[in-house]
Coordinates of C-alpha atoms in Angstrom, one line a residue:
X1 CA -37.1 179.4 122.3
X2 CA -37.0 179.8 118.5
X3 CA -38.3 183.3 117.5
X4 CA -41.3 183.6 115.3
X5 CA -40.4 184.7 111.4
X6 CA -41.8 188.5 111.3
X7 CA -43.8 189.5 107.9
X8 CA -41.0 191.8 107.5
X9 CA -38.5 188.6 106.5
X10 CA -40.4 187.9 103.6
X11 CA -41.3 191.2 102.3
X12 CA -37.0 192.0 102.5
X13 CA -36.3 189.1 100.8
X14 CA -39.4 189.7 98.4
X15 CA -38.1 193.3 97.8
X16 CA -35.0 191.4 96.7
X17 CA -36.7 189.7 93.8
X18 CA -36.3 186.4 96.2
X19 CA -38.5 183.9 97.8
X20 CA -37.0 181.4 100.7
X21 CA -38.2 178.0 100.8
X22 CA -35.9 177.7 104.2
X23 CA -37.0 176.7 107.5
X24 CA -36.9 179.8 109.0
X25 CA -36.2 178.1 112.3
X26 CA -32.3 179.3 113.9
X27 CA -32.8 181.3 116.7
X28 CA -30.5 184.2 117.5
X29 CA -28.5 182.7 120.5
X30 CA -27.7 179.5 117.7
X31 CA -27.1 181.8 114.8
X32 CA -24.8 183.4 117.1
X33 CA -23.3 180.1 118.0
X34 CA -22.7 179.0 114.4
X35 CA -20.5 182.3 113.9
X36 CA -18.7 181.4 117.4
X37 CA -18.0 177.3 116.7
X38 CA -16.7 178.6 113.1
X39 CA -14.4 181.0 114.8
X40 CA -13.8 178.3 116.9
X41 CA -11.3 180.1 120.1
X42 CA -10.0 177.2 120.6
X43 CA -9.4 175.5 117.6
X44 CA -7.3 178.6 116.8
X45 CA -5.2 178.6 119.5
X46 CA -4.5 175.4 119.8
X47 CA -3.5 175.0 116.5
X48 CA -1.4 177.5 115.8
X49 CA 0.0 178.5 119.1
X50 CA 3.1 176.8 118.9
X51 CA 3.6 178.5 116.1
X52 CA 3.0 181.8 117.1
X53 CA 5.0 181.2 120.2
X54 CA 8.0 180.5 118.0
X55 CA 7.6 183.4 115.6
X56 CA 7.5 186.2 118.0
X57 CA 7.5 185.0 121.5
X58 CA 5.3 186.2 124.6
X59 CA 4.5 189.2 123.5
X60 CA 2.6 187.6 120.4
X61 CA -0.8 187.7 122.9
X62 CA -1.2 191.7 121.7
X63 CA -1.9 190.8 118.2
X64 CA -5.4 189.4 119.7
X65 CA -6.2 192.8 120.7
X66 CA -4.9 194.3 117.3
X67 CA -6.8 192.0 115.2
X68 CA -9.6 191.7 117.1
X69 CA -10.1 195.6 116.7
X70 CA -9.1 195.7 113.1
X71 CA -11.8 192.7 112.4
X72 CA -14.1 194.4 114.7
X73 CA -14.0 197.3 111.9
X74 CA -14.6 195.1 109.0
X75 CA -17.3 193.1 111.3
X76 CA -19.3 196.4 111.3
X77 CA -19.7 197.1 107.2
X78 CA -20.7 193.5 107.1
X79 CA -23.6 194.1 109.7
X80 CA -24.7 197.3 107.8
X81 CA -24.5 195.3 104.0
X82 CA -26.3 191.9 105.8
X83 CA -28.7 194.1 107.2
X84 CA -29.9 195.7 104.2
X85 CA -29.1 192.6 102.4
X86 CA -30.4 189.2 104.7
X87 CA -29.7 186.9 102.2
X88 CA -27.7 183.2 102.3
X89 CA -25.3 182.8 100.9
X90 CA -23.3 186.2 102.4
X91 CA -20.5 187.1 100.5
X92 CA -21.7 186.3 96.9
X93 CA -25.5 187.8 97.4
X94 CA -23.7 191.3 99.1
X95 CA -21.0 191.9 96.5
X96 CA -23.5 190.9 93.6
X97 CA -26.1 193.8 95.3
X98 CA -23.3 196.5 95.7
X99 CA -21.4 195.9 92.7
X100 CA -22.8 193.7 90.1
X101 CA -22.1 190.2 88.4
X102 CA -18.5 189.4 87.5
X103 CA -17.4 191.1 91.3
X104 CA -19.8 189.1 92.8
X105 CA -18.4 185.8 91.0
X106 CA -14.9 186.4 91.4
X107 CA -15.8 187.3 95.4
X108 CA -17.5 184.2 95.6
X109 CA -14.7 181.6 93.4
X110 CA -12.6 183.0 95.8
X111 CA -14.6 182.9 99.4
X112 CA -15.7 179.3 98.3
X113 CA -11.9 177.9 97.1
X114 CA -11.0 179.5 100.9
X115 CA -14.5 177.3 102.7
X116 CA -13.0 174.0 101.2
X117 CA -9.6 174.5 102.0
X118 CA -10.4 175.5 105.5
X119 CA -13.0 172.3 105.9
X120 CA -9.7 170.1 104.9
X121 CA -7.4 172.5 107.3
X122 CA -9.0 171.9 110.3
X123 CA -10.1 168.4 110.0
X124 CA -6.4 167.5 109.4
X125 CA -5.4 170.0 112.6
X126 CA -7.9 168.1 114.5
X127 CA -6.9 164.9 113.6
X128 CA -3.7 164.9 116.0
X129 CA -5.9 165.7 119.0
X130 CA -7.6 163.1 118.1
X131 CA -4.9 160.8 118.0
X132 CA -3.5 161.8 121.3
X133 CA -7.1 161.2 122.5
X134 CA -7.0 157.4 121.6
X135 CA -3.3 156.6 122.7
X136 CA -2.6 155.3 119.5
X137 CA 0.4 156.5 117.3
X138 CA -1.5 156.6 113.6
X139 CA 1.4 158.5 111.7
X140 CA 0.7 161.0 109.1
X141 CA -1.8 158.5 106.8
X142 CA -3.8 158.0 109.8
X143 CA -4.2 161.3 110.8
X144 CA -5.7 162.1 107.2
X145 CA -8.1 158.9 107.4
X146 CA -8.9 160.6 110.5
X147 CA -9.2 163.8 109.1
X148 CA -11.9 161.9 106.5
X149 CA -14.1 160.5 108.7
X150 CA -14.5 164.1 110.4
X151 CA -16.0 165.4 107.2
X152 CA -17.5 162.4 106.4
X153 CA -19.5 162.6 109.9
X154 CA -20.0 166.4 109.7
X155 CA -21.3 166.2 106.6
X156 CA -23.8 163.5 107.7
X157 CA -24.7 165.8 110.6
X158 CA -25.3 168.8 108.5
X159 CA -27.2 166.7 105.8
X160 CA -30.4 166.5 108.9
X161 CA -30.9 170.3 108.7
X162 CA -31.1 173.3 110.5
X163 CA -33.0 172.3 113.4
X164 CA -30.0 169.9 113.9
X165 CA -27.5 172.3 113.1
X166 CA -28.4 174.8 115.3
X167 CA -29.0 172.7 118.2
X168 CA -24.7 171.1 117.7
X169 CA -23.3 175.1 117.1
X170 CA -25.2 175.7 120.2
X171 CA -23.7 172.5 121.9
X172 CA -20.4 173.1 120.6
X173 CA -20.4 177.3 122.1
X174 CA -21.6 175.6 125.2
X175 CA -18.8 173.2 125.1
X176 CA -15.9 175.4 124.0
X177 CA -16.7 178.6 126.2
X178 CA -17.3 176.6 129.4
X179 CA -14.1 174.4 128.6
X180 CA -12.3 177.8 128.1
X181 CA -13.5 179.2 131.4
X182 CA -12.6 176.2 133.0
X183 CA -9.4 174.7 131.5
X184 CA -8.1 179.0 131.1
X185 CA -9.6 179.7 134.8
X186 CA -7.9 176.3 136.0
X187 CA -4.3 177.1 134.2
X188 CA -4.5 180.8 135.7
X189 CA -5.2 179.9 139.5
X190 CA -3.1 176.3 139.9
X191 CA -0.9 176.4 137.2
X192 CA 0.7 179.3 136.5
X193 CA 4.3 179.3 136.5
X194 CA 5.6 182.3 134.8
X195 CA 5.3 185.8 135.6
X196 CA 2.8 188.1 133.4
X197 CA 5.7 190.6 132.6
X198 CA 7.1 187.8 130.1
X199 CA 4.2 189.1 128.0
X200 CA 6.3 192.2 127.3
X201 CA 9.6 189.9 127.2
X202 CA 10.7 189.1 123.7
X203 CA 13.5 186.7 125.0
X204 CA 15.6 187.6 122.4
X205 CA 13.7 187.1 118.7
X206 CA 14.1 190.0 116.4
X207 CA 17.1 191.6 118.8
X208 CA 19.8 191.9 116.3
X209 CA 17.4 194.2 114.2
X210 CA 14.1 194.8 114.9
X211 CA 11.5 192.8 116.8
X212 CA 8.8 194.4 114.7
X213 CA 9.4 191.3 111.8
X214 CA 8.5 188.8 114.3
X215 CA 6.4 190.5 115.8
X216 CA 4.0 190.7 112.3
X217 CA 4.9 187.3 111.4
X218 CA 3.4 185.8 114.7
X219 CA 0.1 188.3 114.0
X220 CA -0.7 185.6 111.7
X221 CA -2.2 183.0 114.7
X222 CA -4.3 185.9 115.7
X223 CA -5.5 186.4 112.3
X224 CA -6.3 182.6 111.9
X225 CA -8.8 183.3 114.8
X226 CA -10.9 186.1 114.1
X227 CA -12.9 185.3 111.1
X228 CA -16.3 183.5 111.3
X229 CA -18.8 186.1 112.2
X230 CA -19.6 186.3 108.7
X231 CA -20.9 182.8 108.9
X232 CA -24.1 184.0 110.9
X233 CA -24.8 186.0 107.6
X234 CA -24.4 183.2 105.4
X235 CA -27.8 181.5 106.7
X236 CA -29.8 184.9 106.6
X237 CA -33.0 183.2 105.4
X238 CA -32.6 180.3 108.3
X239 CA -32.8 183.2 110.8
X240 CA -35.7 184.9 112.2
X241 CA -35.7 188.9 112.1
X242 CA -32.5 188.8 110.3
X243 CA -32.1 192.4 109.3
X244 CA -31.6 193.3 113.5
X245 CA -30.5 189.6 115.1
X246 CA -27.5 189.2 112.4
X247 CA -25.3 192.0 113.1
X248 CA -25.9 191.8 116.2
X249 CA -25.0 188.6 116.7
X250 CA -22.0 189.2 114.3
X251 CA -20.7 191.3 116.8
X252 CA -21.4 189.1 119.7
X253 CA -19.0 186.3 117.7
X254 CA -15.8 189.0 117.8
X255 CA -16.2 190.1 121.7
X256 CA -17.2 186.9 123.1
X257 CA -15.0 184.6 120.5
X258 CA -12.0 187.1 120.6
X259 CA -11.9 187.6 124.3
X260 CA -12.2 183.7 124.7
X261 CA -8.9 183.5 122.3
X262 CA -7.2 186.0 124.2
X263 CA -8.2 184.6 127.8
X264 CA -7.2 180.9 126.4
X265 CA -3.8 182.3 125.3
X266 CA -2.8 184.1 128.3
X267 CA -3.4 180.9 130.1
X268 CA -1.3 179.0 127.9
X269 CA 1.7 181.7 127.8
X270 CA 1.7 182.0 131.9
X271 CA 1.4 178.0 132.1
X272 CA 4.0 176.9 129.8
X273 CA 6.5 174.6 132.2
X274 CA 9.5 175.8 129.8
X275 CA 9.1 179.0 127.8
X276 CA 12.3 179.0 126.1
X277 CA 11.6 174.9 124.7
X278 CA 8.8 176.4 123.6
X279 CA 10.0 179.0 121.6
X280 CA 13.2 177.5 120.5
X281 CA 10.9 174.8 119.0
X282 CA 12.6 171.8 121.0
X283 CA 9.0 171.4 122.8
X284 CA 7.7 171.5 119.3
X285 CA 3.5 170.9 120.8
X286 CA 3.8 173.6 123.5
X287 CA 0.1 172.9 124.0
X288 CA 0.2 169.4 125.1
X289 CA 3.2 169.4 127.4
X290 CA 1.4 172.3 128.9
X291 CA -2.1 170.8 129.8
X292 CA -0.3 167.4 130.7
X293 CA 2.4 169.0 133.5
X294 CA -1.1 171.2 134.7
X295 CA -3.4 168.4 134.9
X296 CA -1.8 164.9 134.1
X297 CA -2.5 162.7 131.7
X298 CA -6.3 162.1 132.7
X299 CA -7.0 165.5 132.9
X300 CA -5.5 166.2 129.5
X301 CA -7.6 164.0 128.0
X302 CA -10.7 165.1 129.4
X303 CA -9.9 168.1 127.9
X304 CA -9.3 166.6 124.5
X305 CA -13.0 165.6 124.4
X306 CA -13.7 169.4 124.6
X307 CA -11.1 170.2 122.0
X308 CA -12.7 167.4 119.6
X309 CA -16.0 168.9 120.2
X310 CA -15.0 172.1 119.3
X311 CA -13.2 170.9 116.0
X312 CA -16.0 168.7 115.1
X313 CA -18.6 172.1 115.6
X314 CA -16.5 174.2 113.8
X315 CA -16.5 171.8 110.6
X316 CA -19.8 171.8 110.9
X317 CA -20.2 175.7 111.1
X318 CA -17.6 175.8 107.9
X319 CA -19.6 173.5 106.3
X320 CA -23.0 175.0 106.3
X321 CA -21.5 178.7 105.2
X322 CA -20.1 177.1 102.4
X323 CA -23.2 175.2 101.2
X324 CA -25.2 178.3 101.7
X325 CA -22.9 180.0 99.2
X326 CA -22.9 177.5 97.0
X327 CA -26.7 177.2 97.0
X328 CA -27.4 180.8 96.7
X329 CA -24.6 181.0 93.8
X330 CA -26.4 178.1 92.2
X331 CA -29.8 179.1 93.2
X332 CA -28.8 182.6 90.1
X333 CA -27.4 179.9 88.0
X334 CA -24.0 181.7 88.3
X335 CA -21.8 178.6 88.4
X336 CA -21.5 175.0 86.8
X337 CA -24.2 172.6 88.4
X338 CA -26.8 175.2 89.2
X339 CA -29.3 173.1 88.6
X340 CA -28.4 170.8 91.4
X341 CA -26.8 173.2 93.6
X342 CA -29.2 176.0 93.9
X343 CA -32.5 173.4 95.1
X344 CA -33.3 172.8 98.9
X345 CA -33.9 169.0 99.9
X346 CA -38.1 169.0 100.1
X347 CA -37.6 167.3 103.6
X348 CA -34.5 168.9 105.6
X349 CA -35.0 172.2 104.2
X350 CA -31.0 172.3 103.4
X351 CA -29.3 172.2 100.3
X352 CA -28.4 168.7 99.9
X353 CA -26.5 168.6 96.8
X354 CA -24.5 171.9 97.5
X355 CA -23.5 170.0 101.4
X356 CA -22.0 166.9 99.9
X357 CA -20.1 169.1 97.3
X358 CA -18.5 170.9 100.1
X359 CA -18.1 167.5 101.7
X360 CA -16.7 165.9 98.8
X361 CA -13.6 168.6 97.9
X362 CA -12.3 169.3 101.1
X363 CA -11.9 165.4 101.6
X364 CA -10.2 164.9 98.1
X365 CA -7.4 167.8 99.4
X366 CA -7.2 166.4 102.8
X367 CA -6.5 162.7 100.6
X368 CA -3.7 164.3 99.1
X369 CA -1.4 164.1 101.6
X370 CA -1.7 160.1 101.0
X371 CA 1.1 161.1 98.8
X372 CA 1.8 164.5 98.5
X373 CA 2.0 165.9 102.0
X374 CA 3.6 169.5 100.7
X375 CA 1.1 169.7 98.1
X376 CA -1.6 169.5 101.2
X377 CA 0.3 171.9 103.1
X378 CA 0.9 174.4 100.3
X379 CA -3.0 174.1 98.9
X380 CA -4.1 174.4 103.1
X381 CA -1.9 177.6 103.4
X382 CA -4.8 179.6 101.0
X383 CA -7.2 178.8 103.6
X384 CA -7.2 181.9 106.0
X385 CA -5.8 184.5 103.3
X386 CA -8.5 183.5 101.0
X387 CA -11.2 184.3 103.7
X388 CA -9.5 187.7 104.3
X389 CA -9.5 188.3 100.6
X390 CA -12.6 187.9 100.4
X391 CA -13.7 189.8 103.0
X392 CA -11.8 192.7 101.9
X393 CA -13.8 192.3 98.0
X394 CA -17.6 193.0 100.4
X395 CA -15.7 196.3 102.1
X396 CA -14.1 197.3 98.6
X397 CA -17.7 196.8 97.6
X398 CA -19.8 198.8 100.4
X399 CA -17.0 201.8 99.9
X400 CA -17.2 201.3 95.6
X401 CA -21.3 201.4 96.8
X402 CA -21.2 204.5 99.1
X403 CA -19.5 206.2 96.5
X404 CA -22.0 205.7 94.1
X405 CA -24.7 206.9 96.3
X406 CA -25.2 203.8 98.3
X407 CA -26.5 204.4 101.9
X408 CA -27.4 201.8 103.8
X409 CA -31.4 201.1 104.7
X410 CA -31.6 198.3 107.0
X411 CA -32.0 197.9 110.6
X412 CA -28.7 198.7 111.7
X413 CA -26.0 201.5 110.0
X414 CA -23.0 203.2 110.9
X415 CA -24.8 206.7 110.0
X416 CA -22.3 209.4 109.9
X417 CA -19.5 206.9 110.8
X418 CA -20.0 204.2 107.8
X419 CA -17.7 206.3 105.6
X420 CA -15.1 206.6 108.0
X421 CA -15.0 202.9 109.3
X422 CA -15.4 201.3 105.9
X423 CA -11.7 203.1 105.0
X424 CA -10.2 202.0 108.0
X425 CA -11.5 198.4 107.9
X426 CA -10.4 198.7 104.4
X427 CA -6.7 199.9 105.1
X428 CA -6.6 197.4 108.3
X429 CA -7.7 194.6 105.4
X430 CA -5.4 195.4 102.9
X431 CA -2.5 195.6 105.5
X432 CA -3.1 191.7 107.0
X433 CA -3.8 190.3 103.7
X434 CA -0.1 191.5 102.8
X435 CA 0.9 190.5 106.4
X436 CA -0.4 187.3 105.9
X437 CA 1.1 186.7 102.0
X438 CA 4.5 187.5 102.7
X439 CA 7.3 184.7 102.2
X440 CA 8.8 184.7 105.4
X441 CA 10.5 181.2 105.4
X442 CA 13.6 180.9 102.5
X443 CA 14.7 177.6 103.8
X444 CA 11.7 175.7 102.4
X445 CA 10.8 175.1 98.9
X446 CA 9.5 178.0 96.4
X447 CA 6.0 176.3 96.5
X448 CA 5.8 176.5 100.3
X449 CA 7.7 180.0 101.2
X450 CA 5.5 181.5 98.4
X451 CA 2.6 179.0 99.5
X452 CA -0.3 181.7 99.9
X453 CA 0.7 184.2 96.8
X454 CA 1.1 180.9 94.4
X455 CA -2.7 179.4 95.5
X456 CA -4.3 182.9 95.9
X457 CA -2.9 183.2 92.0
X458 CA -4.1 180.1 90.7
X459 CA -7.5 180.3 92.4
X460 CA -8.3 184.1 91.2
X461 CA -7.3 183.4 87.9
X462 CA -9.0 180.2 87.3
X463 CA -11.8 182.4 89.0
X464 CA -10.9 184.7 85.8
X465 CA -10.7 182.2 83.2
X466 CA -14.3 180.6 83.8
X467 CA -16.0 184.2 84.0
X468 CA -14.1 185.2 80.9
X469 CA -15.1 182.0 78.6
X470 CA -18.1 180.7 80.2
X471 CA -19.7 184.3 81.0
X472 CA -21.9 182.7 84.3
X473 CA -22.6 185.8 84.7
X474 CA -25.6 186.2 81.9
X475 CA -27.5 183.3 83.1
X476 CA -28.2 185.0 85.9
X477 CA -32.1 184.4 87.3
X478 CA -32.1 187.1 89.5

């Protein structure tokens, strides 16, 4: 049941110098659900688990406990700025609030840039699933047509509102957590072939210096899979009682979403019929040859549909953070195309114009690999450092905020604590965004060993260049 919009919603948001024209209609349990199908657990793993195998073997499952805590830490500002702040939009409409204008637009540039290439990311890592799912062998062009039509459909689906919305993210948690439970619970009991002391096993990487390298380079995966939470912020104004339900259910999305990760990979590390293939990279889709020997060929297709499900969710989830932020950055005529951007469609209630934008870019970069497949893969790798980026430019802003007096009035704070955990999260921010930016692979081109640094510079200072000779910042409604 759909809570009832409290007289409080308005007068926050009226307090704000705002007035929603939203359907006020997303219950906590499918706000909560959006945040979860963005993280997406399995969509995670299963897209970067070979990888993460490879980098730093077994052990590489402990960096979902070190992330998870680390993102836990930033989770817990957000809940205290969202709180105070229950806007749409998230990022932008906090860091405009506890710093000003140009912060605010350079936060947002920067969170949106990271939305689109993320859309085009995982409808591309979908798209092999996908094919594997239909028997047919598409090659790389087919896998981006297919990677098309799953923006092209999740963009349709997102276009019929947030009644519609809410009720797929809810779909989709069921989907994924159940399929987690089962396939995890399933690979645990009749399919486990490898002892759990391998998670402490390095089986060799790192040995003729340190293991610690490998060890940060495969911390990466986890780091891919604990971001999303921030997405039940981003449709404040579609959620009844926001100030209380959205922290809350920010939290929810790290425990329940990280320990579905963590369970999923343990399954997957214990099941793997030939760990050093795996790691060696001669079984170069670990994942597959996994599920197949544990359940044969029918059985790994049945879990396909889940996996498609929970790619096709997740889009969906991505998509409707990033139209929020585009709408609520347009809605303060703070970018090109306010005028279309920042207006709600009269019947779905959902920002039409602002959706088929973040429909529209993510399929052009996916389209690129038609005939630049690096260029994909280099413009893809800002994806997940441009979120963290981002994230860390709302904690620099609560502790640049706190210093200036800022203490936070909504329904849920830190108290005496904020100080301390908004330097941590800070410090534990800083830390994976260099993590996560350093070249770590000198046999490949410049473009794609220095992928993340070379598209985090050309997006922040484009970001620079518009704000400097365009000002948006002083047509500012709001």
């Amino acid at each position: 049941m759909t809570e009832k919009p409290s007289a409080n919603d308005t007068e926050q948001l009226e307090a704000l110098g705002l007035k929603s024209e939203f359907d006020r209609s997303m219950s906590f349990w499918e706000n909560f659900s959006l945040g979860f199908t963005y993280l997406s657990p399995v969509v995670g793993v299963y897209s970067v688990f070979a990888m993460a195998i490879q980098a730093g073997g077994p052990p590489m499952i402990w960096n979902y406990l070190i992330v998870g805590l680390g993102q836990f830490l930033v989770c817990l500002v957000f809940g205290e700025v969202v709180s105070q702040y229950p806007i749409s939009g998230g990022i932008y409409p906090w860091a405009l609030r506890l710093v000003g204008e140009r912060y605010a637009w350079i936060s947002a540039w920067v969170y949106a840039w990271a939305l689109f290439t993320t859309v085009a990311a995982v409808a591309v890592g979908g798209a092999p699933f996908l094919n594997h799912l239909l028997g047919i062998e598409l090659g790389e062009t087919g896998f981006i047509w297919i990677a098309v039509a799953m923006i092209l459909l999740s963009t349709l689906l997102n276009l019929s509102g947030t009644r519609l919305l809410a009720k797929v993210a809810f779909f989709g948690f069921f989907c994924e957590l159940l399929g987690a439970i089962v396939v995890g619970g399933y690979l645990l009991f009749f399919a486990k072939v490898n002892s759990i002391s391998i998670l402490w096993d390095n089986f060799g990487i790192g040995s003729d210096t340190s293991y610690m390298p490998a060890f940060l380079a495969s911390s990466v995966a986890a780091m891919f899979c604990y971001y999303g939470f921030e997405a039940c912020g981003d449709v404040a104004e579609e959620t009844p009682n926001a100030s209380s339900a959205i922290p809350k259910s920010m939290r929810m999305t790290i425990y329940i979403g990280g320990g579905a990760a963590t369970f999923i990979c343990l399954a997957l590390l214990l099941a793997v019929p030939d760990l050093n293939k795996a790691i060696s990279g001669e079984d170069s889709d670990p994942v597959t040859s996994t599920l197949v020997s544990a359940m044969g060929d029918t059985g790994y297709k049945l879990v396909i549909l889940v996996v498609m499900v929970s790619f096709l969710s997740c889009l969906l989830s991505l998509q409707a953070a990033a139209s929020r932020l585009l709408f609520s950055f347009g809605r303060d005529g703070m970018v090109f195309g306010s005028k279309y951007l920042g207006t709600l469609s009269d019947r779905s209630k959902v920002p039409t114009n602002a959706l088929l934008v973040t429909g529209i870019i993510p399929i052009i970069i996916a389209s690129i690999g038609h005939w630049l497949q690096d260029a994909v893969t280099t413009i893809i790798s800002f994806a997940s450092v441009g979120i963290y980026i981002a994230f860390q430019m709302v904690v620099i802003g609560a502790l640049y905020a706190r210093n200036k007096g800022w203490k936070p009035g909504g329904s849920f704070t830190l108290g005496r604590w904020g100080l301390i955990v908004n330097v941590i999260a800070l410090v534990y921010g800083l830390l994976a965004v260099a993590n996560m930016i350093w070249p770590r692979t000198p046999e490949e081109p410049w473009y794609i060993d220095y992928g993340m640094i070379f598209t985090s510079l050309i997006v922040i200072g484009s970001g620079f260049l518009y704000l400097i000779f365009a000002k948006p910042n002083l047509n500012r409604k709001y």
